[in-house]
Coordinates of C-alpha atoms and ligand atoms in Angstrom, one line a residue:
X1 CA 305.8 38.3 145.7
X2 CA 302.3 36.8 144.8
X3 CA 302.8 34.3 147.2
X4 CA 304.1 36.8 150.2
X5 CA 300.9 38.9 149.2
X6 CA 298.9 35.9 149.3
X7 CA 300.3 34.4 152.7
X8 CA 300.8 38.1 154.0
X9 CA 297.1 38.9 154.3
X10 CA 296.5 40.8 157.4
X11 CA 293.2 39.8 158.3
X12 CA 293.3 41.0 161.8
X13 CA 291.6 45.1 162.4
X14 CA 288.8 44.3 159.9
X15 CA 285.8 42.3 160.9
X16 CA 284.7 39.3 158.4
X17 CA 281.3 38.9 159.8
X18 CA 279.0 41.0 157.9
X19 CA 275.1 41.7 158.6
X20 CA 274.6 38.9 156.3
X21 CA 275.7 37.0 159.1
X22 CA 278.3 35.2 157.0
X23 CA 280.9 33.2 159.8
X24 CA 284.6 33.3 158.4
X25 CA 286.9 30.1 159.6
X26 CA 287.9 30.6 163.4
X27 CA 291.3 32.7 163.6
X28 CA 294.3 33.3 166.1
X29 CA 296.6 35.4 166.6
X30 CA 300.1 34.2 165.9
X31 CA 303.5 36.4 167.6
X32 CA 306.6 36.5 165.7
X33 CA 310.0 38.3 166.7
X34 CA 312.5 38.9 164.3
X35 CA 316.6 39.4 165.8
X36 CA 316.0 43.1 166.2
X37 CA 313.2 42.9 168.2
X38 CA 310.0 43.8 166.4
X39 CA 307.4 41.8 166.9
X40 CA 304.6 41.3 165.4
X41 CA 301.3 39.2 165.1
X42 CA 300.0 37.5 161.7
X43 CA 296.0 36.3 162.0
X44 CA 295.8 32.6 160.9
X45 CA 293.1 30.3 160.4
X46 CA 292.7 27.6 163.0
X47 CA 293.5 25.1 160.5
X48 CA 296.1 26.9 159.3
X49 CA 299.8 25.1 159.5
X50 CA 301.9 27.6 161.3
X51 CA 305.2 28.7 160.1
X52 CA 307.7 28.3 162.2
X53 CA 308.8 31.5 160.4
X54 CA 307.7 35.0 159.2
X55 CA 309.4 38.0 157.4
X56 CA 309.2 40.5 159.5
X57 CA 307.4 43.5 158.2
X58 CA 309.8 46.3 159.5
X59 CA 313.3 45.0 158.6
X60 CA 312.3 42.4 156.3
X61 CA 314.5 39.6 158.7
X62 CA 313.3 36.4 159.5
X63 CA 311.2 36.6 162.4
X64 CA 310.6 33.5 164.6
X65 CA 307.6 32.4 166.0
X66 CA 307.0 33.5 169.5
X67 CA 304.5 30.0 169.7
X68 CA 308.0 28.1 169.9
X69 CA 307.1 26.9 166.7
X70 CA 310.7 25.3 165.4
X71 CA 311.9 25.5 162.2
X72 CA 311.5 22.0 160.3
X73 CA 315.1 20.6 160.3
X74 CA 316.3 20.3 157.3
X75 CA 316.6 16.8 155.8
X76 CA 320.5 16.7 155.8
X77 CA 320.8 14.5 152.6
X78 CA 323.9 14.8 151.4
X79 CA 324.4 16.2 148.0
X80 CA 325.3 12.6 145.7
X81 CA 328.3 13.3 143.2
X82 CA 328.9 12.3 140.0
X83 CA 331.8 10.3 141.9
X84 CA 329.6 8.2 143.9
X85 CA 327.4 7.6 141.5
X86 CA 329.9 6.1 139.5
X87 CA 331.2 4.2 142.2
X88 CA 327.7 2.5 142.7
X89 CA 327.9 1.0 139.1
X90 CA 331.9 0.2 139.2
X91 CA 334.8 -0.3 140.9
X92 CA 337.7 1.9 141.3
X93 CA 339.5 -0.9 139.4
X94 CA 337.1 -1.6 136.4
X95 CA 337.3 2.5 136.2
X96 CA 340.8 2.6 136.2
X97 CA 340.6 -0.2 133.4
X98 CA 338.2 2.7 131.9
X99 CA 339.7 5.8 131.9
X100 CA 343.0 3.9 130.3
X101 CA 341.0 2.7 127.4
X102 CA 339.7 5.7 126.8
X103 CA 342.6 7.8 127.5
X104 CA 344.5 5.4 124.6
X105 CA 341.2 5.9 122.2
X106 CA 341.5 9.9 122.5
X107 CA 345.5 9.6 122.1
X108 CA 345.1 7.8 119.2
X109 CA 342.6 10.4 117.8
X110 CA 339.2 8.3 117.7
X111 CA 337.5 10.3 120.3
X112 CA 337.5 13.3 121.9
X113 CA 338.7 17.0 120.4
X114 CA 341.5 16.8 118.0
X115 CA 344.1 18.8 120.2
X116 CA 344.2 15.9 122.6
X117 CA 345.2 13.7 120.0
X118 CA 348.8 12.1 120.0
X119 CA 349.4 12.8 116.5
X120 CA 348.5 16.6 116.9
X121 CA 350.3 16.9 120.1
X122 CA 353.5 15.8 118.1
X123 CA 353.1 18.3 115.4
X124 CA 353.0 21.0 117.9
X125 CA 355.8 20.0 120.0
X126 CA 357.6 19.9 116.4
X127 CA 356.5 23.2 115.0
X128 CA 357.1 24.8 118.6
Ligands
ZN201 ZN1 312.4 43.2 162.4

């Protein structure tokens, strides 16, 4: 919200030069037009980087700019699993090798929660 406020100031219908004579940064108008229709003009800075995209203050949609201003494509970096991570440090083979060693550690009860172990697993089975 602080930001939107910030970023949101209207500066246009107000004049910045007072009798002091004090000279604001040079501004322009930039149009937006949201999917409904409205548009709208925000007052910028010069040196301002213009968004390719405003919220537009009727319907609250995103409005684009009527500059032809694009939206900054997305970097499409795809999203690294756990999976390939893993791969990048082993083989499927040395995690194969892994995952059985560790599977026989848990079964034998010297890791993991005690449910999983093969001892426990047989006193249920027996009691069930
Ligand atoms: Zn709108």
């Amino acid at each position: 919200m602080a930001e939107r406020t910030l970023r949101g100031a209207r500066l246009g219908g107000q004049s910045f030069e007072d009798e002091r004579g004090i000279e604001f940064a040079a501004r322009q108008q930039v149009g937006y037009r949201c999917k409904q229709g409205h548009e709208f003009e925000i007052t910028m800075s010069v040196e301002a980087d213009i968004p390719a995209v405003w919220e537009c203050p009727r319907c609250g949609a995103e409005a684009l700019s009527t500059a032809g201003i694009l939206p900054e494509a997305k970097a499409e970096k795809p999203a690294r699993t756990h999976w390939d991570m893993l791969l990048e440090r082993r083989s499927e083979k040395e995690l194969e090798d892994i995952l059985k060693e560790r599977l026989e550690l848990l079964r034998g009860g010297e890791i993991g929660p005690a449910h999983l172990h093969r001892a426990n697993a047989k006193k249920r089975k027996a009691s069930a």
